[in-house]
Short mmCIF file of C-alpha atoms and ligand atoms in Angstrom, two decimals:
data_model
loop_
_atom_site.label_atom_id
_atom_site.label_comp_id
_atom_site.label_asym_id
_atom_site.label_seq_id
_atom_site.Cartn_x
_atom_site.Cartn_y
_atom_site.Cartn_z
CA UNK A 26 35.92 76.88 -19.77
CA UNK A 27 32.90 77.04 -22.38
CA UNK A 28 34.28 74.36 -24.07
CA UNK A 29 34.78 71.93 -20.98
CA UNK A 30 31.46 72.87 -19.17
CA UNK A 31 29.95 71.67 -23.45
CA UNK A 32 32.18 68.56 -23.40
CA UNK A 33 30.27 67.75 -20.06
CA UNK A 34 27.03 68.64 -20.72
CA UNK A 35 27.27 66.22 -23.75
CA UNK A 36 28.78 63.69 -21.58
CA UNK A 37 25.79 64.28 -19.07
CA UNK A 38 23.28 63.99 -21.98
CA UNK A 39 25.26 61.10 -23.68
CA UNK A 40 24.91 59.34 -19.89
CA UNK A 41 21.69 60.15 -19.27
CA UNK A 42 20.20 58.86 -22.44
CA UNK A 43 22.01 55.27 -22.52
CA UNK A 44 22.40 54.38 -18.89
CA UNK A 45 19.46 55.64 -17.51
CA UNK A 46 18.52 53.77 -14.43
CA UNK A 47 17.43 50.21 -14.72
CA UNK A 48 13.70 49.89 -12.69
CA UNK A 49 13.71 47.95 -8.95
CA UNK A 50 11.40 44.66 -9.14
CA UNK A 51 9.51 45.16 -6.13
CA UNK A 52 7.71 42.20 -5.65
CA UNK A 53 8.73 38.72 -6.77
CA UNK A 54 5.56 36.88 -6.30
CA UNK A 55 5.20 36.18 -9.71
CA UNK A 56 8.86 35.96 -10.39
CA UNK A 57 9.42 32.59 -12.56
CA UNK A 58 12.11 30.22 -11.09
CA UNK A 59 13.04 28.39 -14.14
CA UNK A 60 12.21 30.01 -17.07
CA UNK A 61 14.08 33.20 -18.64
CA UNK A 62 13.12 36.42 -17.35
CA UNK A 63 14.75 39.61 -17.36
CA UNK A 64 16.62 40.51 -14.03
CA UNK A 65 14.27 43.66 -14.00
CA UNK A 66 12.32 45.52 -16.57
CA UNK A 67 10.57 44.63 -19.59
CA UNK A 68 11.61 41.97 -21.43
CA UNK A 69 10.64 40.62 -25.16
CA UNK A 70 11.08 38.83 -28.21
CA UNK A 71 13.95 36.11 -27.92
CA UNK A 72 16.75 37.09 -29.93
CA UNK A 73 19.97 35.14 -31.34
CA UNK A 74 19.54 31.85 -30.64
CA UNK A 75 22.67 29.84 -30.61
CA UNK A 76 25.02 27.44 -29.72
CA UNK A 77 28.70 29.07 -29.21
CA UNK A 78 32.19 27.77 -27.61
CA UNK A 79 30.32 25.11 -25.73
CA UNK A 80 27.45 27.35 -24.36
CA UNK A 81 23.85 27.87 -25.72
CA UNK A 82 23.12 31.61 -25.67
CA UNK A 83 19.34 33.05 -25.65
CA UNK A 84 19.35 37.34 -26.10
CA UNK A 85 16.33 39.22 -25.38
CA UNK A 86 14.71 42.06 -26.19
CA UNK A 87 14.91 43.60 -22.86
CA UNK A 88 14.52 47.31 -21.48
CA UNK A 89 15.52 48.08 -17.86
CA UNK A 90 14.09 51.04 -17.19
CA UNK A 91 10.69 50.02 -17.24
CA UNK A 92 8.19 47.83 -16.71
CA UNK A 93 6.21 48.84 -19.67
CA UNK A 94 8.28 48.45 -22.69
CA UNK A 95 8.45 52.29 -22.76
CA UNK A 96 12.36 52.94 -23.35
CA UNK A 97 14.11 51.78 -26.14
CA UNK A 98 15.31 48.06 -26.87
CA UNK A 99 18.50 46.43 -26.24
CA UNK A 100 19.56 42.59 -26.25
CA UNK A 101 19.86 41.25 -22.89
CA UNK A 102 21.48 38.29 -22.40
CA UNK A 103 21.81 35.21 -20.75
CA UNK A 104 24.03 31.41 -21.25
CA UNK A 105 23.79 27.80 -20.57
CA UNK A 106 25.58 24.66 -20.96
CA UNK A 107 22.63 22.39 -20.95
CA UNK A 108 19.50 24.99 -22.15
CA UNK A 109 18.33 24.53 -18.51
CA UNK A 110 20.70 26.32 -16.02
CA UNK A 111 20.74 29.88 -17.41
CA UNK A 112 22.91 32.70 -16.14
CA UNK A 113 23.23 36.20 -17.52
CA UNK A 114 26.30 37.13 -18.70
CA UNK A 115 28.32 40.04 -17.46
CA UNK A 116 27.63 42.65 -18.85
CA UNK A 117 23.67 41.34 -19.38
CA UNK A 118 23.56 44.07 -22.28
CA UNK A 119 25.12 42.44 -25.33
CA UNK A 120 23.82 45.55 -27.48
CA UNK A 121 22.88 48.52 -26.93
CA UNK A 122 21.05 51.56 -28.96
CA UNK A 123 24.04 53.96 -29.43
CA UNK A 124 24.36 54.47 -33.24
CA UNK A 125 22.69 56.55 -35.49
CA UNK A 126 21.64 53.73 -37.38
CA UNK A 127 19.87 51.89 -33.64
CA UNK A 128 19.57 54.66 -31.46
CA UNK A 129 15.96 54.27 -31.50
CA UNK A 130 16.21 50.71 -30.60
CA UNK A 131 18.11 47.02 -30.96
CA UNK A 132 15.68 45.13 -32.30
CA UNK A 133 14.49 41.40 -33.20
CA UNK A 134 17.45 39.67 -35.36
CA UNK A 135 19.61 36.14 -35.43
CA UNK A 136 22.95 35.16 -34.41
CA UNK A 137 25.27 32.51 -36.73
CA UNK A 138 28.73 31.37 -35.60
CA UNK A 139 30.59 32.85 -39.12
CA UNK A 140 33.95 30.72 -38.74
CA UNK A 141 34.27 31.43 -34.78
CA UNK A 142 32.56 34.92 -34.86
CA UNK A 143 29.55 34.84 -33.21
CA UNK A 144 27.17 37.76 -35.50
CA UNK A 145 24.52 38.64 -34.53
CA UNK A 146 22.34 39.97 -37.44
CA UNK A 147 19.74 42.71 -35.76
CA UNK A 148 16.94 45.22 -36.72
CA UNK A 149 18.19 48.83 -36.12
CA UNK A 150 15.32 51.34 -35.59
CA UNK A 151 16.30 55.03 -36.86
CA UNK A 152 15.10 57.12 -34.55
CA UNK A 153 15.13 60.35 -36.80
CA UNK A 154 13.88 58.72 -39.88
CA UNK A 155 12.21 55.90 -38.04
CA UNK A 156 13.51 53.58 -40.80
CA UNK A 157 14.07 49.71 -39.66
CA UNK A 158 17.45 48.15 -41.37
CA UNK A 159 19.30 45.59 -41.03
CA UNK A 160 22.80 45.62 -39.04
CA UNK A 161 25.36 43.11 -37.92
CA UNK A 162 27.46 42.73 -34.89
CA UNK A 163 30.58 40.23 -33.99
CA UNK A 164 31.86 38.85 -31.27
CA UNK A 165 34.87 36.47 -30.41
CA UNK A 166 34.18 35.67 -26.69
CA UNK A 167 30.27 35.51 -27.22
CA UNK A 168 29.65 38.18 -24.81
CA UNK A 169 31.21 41.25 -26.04
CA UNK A 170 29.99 42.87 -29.01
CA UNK A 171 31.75 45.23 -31.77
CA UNK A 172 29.40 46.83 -34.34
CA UNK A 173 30.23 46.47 -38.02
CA UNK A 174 31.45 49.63 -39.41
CA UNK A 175 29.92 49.17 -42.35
CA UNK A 176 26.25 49.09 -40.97
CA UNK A 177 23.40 48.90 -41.89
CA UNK A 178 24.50 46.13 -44.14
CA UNK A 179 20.88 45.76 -45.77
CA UNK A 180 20.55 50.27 -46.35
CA UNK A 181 17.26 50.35 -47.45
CA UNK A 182 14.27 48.81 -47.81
CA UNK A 183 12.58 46.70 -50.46
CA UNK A 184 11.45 48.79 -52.84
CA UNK A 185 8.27 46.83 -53.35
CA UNK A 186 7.30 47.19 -49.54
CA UNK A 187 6.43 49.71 -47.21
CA UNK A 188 9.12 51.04 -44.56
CA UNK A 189 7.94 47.84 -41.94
CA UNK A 190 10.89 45.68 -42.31
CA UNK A 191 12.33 43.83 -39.61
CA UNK A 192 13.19 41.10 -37.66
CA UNK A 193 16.26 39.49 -40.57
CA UNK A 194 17.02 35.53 -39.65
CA UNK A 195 20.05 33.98 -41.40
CA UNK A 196 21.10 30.49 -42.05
CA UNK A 197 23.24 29.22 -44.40
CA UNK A 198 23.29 26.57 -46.97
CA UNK A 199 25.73 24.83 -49.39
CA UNK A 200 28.14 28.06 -48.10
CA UNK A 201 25.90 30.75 -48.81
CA UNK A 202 23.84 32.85 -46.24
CA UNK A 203 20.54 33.36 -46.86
CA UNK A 204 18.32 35.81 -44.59
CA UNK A 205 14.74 36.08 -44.32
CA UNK A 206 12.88 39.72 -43.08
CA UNK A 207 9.50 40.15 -42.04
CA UNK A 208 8.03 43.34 -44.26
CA UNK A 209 4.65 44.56 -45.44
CA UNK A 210 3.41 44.80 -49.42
CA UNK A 211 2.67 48.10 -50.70
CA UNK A 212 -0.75 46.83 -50.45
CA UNK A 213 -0.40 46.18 -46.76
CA UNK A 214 -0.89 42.94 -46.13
CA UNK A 215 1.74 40.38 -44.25
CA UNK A 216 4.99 38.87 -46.40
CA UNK A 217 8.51 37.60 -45.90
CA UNK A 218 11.25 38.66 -48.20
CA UNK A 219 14.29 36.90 -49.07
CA UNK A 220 18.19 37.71 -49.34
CA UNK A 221 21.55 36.06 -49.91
CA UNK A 222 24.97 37.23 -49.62
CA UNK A 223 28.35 35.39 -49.33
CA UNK A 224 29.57 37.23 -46.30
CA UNK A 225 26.82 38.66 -44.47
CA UNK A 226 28.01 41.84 -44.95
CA UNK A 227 27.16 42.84 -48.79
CA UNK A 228 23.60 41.52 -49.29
CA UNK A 229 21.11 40.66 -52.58
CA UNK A 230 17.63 41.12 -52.78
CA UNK A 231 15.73 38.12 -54.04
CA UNK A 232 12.15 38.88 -53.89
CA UNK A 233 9.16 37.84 -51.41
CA UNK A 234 9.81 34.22 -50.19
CA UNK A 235 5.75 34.11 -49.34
CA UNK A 236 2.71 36.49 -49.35
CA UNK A 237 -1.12 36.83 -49.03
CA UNK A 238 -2.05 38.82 -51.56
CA UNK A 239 -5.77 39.01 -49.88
CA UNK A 240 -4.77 40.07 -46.40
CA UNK A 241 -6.00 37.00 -45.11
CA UNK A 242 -2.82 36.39 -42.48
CA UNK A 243 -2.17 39.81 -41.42
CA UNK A 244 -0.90 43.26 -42.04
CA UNK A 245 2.64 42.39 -41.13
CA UNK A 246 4.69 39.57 -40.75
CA UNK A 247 7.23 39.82 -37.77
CA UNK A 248 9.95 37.42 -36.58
CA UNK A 249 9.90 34.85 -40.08
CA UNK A 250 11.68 31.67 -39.44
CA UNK A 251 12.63 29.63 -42.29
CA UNK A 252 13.74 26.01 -41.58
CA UNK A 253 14.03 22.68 -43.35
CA UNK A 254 12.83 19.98 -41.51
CA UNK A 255 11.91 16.04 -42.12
CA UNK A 256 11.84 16.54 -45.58
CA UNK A 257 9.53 19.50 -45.45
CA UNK A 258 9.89 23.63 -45.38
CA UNK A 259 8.64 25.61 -42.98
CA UNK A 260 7.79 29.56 -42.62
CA UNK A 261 6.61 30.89 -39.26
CA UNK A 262 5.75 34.25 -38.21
CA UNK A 263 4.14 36.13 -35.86
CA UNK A 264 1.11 38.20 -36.99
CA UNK A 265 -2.63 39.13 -36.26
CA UNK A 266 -5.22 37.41 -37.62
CA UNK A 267 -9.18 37.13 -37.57
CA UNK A 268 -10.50 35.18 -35.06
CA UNK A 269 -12.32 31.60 -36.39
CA UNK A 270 -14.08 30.07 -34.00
CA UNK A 271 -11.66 28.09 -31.63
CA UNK A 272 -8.64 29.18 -33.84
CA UNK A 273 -6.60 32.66 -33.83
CA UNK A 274 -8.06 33.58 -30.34
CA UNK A 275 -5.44 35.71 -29.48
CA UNK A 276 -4.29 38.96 -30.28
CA UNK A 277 -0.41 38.38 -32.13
CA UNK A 278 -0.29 35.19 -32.78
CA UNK A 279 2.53 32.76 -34.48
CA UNK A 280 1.23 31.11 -37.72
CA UNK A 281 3.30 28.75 -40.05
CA UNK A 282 3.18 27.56 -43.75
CA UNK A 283 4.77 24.14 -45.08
CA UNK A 284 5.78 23.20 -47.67
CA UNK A 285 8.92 22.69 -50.54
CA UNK A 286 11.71 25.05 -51.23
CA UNK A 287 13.78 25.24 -54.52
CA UNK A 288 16.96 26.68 -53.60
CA UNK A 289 17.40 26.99 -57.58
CA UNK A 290 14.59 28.93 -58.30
CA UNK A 291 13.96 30.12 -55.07
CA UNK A 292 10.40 29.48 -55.09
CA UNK A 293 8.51 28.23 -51.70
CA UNK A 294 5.39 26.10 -52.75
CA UNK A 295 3.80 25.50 -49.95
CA UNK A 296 -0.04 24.59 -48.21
CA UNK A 297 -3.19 26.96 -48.72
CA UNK A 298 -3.50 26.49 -44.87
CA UNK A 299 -1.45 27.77 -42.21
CA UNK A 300 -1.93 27.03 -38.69
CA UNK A 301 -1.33 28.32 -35.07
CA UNK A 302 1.99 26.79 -33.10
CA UNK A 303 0.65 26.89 -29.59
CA UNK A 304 -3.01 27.10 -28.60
CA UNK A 305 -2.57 28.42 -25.15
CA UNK A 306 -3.20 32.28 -24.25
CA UNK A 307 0.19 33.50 -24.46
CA UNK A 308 2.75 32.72 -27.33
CA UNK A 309 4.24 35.28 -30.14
CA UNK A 310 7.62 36.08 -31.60
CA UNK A 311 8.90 32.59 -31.07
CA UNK A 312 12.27 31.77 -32.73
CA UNK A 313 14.27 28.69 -33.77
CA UNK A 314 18.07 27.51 -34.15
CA UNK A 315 19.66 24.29 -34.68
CA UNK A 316 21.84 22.75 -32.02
CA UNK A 317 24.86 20.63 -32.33
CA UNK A 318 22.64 17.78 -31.37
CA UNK A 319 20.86 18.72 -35.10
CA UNK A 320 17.81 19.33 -33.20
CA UNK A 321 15.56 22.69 -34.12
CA UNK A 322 15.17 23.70 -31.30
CA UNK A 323 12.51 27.16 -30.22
CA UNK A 324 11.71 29.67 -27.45
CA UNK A 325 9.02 31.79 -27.66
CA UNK A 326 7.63 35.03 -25.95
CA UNK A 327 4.97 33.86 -23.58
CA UNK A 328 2.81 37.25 -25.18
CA UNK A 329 -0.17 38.10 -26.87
CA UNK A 330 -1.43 42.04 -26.52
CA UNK A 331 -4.21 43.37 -25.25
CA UNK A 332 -3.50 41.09 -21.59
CA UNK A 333 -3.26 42.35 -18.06
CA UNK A 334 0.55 41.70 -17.20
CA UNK A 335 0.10 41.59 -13.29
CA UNK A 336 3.78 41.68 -12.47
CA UNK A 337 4.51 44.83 -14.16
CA UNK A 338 3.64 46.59 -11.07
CA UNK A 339 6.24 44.59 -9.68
CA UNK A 340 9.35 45.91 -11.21
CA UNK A 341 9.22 43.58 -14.42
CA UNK A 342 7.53 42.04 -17.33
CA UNK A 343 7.24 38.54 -19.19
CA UNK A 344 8.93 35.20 -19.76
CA UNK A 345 10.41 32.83 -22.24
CA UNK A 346 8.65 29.47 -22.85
CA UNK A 347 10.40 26.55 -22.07
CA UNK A 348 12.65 24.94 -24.67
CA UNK A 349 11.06 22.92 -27.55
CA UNK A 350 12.03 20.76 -29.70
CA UNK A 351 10.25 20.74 -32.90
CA UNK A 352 9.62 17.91 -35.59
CA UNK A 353 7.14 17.19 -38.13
CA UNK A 354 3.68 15.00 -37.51
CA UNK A 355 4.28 11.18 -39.29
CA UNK A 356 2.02 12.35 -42.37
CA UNK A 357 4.03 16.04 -42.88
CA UNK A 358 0.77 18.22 -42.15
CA UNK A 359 2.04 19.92 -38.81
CA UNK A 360 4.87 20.85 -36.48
CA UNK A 361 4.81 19.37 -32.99
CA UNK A 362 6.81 20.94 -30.26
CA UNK A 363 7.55 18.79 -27.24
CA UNK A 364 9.69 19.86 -24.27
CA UNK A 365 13.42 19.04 -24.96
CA UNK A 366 14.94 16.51 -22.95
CA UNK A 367 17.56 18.51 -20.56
CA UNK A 368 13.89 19.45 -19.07
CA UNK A 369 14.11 16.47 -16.64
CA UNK A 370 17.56 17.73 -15.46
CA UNK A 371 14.90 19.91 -13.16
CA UNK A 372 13.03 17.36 -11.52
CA UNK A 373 13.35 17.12 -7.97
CA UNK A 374 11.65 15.79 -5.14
CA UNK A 375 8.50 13.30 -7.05
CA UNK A 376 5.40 14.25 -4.55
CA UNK A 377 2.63 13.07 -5.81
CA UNK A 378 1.34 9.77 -6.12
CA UNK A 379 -2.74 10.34 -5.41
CA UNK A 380 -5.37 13.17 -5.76
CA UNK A 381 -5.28 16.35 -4.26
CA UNK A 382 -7.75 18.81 -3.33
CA UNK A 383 -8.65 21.89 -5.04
CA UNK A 384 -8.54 25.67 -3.97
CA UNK A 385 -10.43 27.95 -6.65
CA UNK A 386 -10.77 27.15 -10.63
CA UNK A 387 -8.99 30.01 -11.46
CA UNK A 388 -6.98 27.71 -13.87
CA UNK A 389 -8.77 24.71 -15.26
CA UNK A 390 -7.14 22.67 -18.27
CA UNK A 391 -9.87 19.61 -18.98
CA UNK A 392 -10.03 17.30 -21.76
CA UNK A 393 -13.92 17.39 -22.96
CA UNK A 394 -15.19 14.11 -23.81
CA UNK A 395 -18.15 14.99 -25.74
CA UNK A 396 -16.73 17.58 -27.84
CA UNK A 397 -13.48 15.78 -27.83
CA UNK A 398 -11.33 18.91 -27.08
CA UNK A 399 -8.47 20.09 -24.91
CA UNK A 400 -9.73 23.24 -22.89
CA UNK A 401 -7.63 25.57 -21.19
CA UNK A 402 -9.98 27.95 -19.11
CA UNK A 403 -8.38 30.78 -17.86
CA UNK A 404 -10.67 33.18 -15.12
CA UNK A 405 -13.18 31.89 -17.84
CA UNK A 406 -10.90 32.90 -20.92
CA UNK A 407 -11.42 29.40 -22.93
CA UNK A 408 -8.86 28.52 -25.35
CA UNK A 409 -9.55 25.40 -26.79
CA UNK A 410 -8.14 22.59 -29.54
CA UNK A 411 -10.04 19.90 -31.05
CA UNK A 412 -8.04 16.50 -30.52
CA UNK A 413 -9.40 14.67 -33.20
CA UNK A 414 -9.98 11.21 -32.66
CA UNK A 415 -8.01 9.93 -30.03
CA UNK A 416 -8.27 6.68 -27.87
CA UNK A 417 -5.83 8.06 -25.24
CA UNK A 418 -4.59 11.41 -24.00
CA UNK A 419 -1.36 11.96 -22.71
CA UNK A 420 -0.37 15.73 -21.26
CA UNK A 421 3.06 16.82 -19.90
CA UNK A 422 2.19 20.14 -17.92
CA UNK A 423 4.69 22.77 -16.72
CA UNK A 424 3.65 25.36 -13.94
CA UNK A 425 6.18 27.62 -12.69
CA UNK A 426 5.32 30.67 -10.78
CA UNK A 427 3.26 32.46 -13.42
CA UNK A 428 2.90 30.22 -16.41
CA UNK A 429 1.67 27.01 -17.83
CA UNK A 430 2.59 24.90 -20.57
CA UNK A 431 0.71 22.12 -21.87
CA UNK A 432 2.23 19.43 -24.82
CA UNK A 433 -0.49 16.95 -25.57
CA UNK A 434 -0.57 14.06 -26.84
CA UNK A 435 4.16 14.11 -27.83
CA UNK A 436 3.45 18.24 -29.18
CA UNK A 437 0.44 17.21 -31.24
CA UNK A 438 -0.98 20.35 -29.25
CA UNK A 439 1.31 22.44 -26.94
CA UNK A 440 -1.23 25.67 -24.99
CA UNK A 441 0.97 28.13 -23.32
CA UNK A 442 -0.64 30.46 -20.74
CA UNK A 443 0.76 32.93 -18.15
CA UNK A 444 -1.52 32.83 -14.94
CA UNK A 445 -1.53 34.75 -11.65
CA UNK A 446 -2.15 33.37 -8.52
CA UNK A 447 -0.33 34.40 -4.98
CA UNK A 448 0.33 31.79 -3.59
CA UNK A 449 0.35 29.21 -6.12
CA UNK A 450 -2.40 27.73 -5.80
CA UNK A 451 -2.87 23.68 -4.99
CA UNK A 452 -3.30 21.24 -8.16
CA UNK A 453 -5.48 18.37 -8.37
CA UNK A 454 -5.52 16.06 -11.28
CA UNK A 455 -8.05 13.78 -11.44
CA UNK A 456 -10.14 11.52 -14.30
CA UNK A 457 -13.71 11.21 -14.18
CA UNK A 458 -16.71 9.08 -16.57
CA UNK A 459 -15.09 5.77 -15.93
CA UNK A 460 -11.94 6.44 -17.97
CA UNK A 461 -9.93 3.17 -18.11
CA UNK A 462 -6.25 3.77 -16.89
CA UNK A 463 -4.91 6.96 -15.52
CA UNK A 464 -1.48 7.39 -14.59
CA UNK A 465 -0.11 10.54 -12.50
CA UNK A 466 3.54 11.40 -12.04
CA UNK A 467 4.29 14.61 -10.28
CA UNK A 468 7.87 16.46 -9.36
CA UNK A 469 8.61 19.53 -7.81
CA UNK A 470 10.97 21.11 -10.34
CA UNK A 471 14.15 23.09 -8.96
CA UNK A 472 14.92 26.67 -9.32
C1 FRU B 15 7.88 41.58 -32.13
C2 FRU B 15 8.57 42.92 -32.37
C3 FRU B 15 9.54 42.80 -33.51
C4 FRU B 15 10.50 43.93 -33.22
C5 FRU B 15 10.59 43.86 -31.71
C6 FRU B 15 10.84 45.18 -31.05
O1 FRU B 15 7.37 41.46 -30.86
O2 FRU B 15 7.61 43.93 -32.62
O3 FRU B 15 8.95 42.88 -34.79
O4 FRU B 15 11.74 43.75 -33.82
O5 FRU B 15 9.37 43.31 -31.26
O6 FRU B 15 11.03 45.01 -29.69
#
């Protein structure tokens, strides 16, 4: 009897702590009809980008029990054939906390297709020692997970950096896997670190694959991505950095380095300067993967902290960006992002074709003609990007129900904003100062 009324208060425990209830969205005025949200509670970074038997798969750090982040992180979930229809998969929760080695939370990581496994490579937080390590995951069907028994696969941390180590992303190249992990020095200041392995289960440490030695981009690097692209190499990452005038407005921001890496000597040489990806309000922990198209291809968080969330007294909490396809500027000095092309797939109904009136300036996105910059105004929140010299100025805008996207000039400058207005309100576009030729093409996207 003792022993049966144990084995069910350990079930009761065991079922109380991992499927505690998911939170009711109460409200879906600011509910987004095309972008990825979670179906209710709190959703995060994007997670395991990838492209697996025929469908493109986006995970998410997501937690349904509340609206505030509070519980801990799983990956939610969702597929599409054409990176524009999404549906979440069934079950939504590819992984959940239920080790020893992730009980206190599935966090940030990759996903590879490993000769028709899908692994996903993850963060594990320790919730007794509150250590962050690196496990893997595999999956034949690309929607149910088994947990390697081996994990973590990466068992402790660098021993030239403190215990922040997160966020591992793995590609592979001339058939070895290498994996990048966003970590802190000893000194506490912001680096990536670097690691092979042949089967992404026994992994080598190579070193730091980039640091600031004076602290000058942040205490700690989270979410590194490490691509080659038109000839060029480039690290992003999401971090904090001092505000400078117009740039690094935001509070987490994501911040990337370019330059050349020598898979020999495993050195990254690479620019002095690094520079923001998206100059809008809202942007952090984005993440990349290529497609079978070869296109690098990136979502991003639409985040940065310290902002009013209005819909999470509604149930819920944040949004993917849009799709983007990135490439480098003609002279190699910075990555563009413009919207990929499946985007049109939305387009429905065309409805404008002249002017229309304005209600409020909550929202205000202007070019400035005589300081020459792009200004987003937000309830008088300016972020703002210097176009340099241009002789025309060409803007493709998303607005869904709570965000805005703006790529300028083919992802010269992309500003990505979440904005809250109930109802939406109406949008005028309209040129002023005797500008020569203006051109305005309007759809209503679908759901
Ligand atoms: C970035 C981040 C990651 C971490 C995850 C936890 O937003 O802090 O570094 O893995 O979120 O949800």
């Amino acid at each position: 009897m003792f022993r049966r009324s144990l084995i069910l208060l350990i079930g009761f425990w065991i079922g109380s702590k991992f499927f505690s209830e998911a939170i009711n969205v109460t409200n879906s005025r600011y509910r987004q009809n095309y972008h990825i949200i979670a179906p209710t509670g709190w959703l995060n970074d994007p997670n395991g980008l990838s492209y697996f038997n025929g469908n493109y798969h986006v995970f998410f750090q997501y937690d349904p029990t509340s609206s505030n982040g509070g519980g801990p992180k799983q990956w939610g979930h969702v597929t599409s054939t054409d990176l524009v229809n999404w549906k979440y998969t069934q079950p939504t929760i590819a992984l959940a906390p239920d080790q020893s080695y992730d009980v206190g939370g599935v966090w940030t990581g990759s996903a590879v297709n490993n000769n028709g496994e899908l692994t996903a490579i993850y963060t594990g937080l320790h919730n007794n020692t509150g250590e962050q390590l690196v496990n893997i995951a595999t999956s034949t069907d690309g929607v149910t997970f088994t947990k390697y028994s081996g994990n973590p696969v990466v068992p402790t941390q660098p021993i030239d950096g403190t215990n922040q180590f997160r966020d591992p992303k793995v590609w592979k190249y001339n058939g070895v896997w290498y994996m990048v992990v966003g970590n802190q020095s000893k000194k506490n200041h912001g680096r990536t670190v670097l690691y092979q392995s042949d089967d992404l289960r026994q992994w080598t440490y190579l070193g730091p694959l980039a640091d600031e030695p004076d602290n000058r981009v942040g205490s700690m690097w989270e979410c590194p991505n490490f691509f080659y692209i038109n000839g060029k190499h480039v690290l992003f990452m999401g971090t904090d950095v001092e505000r400078d005038g117009d740039h690094f407005a935001n509070q987490g921001l994501n911040v990337y380095f370019i330059g050349d890496f020598n898979y020999e000597t495993k050195v990254f040489s690479h620019a002095v300067d690094f520079y923001e990806l998206d100059n809008g309000h809202d942007f952090y922990a984005a993440q990349m993967f290529q497609d079978p198209k070869n296109r690098t291809i990136l979502f991003a968080w639409m985040n940065s902290f310290g902002t009013n969330f209005e819909e999470m007294q509604d149930g819920w909490a944040h949004t993917l960006t849009v799709p983007r396809q990135l490439r480098l500027s003609s002279d190699g000095s910075r990555v563009q992002m413009i919207p990929v092309d499946e985007l049109t797939l939305l387009r429905g109904t065309e409805y404008i074709n002249s002017p229309i009136e304005i209600e409020g300036h909550d929202l205000r996105l202007y070019y400035d003609k005589q300081t020459g910059k792009l200004v987003l105004e937000r309830t008088k929140d300016v972020r703002q990007v210097d176009m340099g010299s241009i002789m025309q100025l060409n803007l493709r805008i998303f607005l869904d129900q709570s965000s805005i996207e703006v790529f300028a000039n083919d992802g010269n400058v992309t500003m990505s904003s979440r904005y809250y207005k109930d109802p939406i309100p109406t949008i005028t576009l309209f040129a002023e100062y005797g500008v020569a030729n203006v051109e305005f093409q309007a759809f209503r996207l679908n759901n």
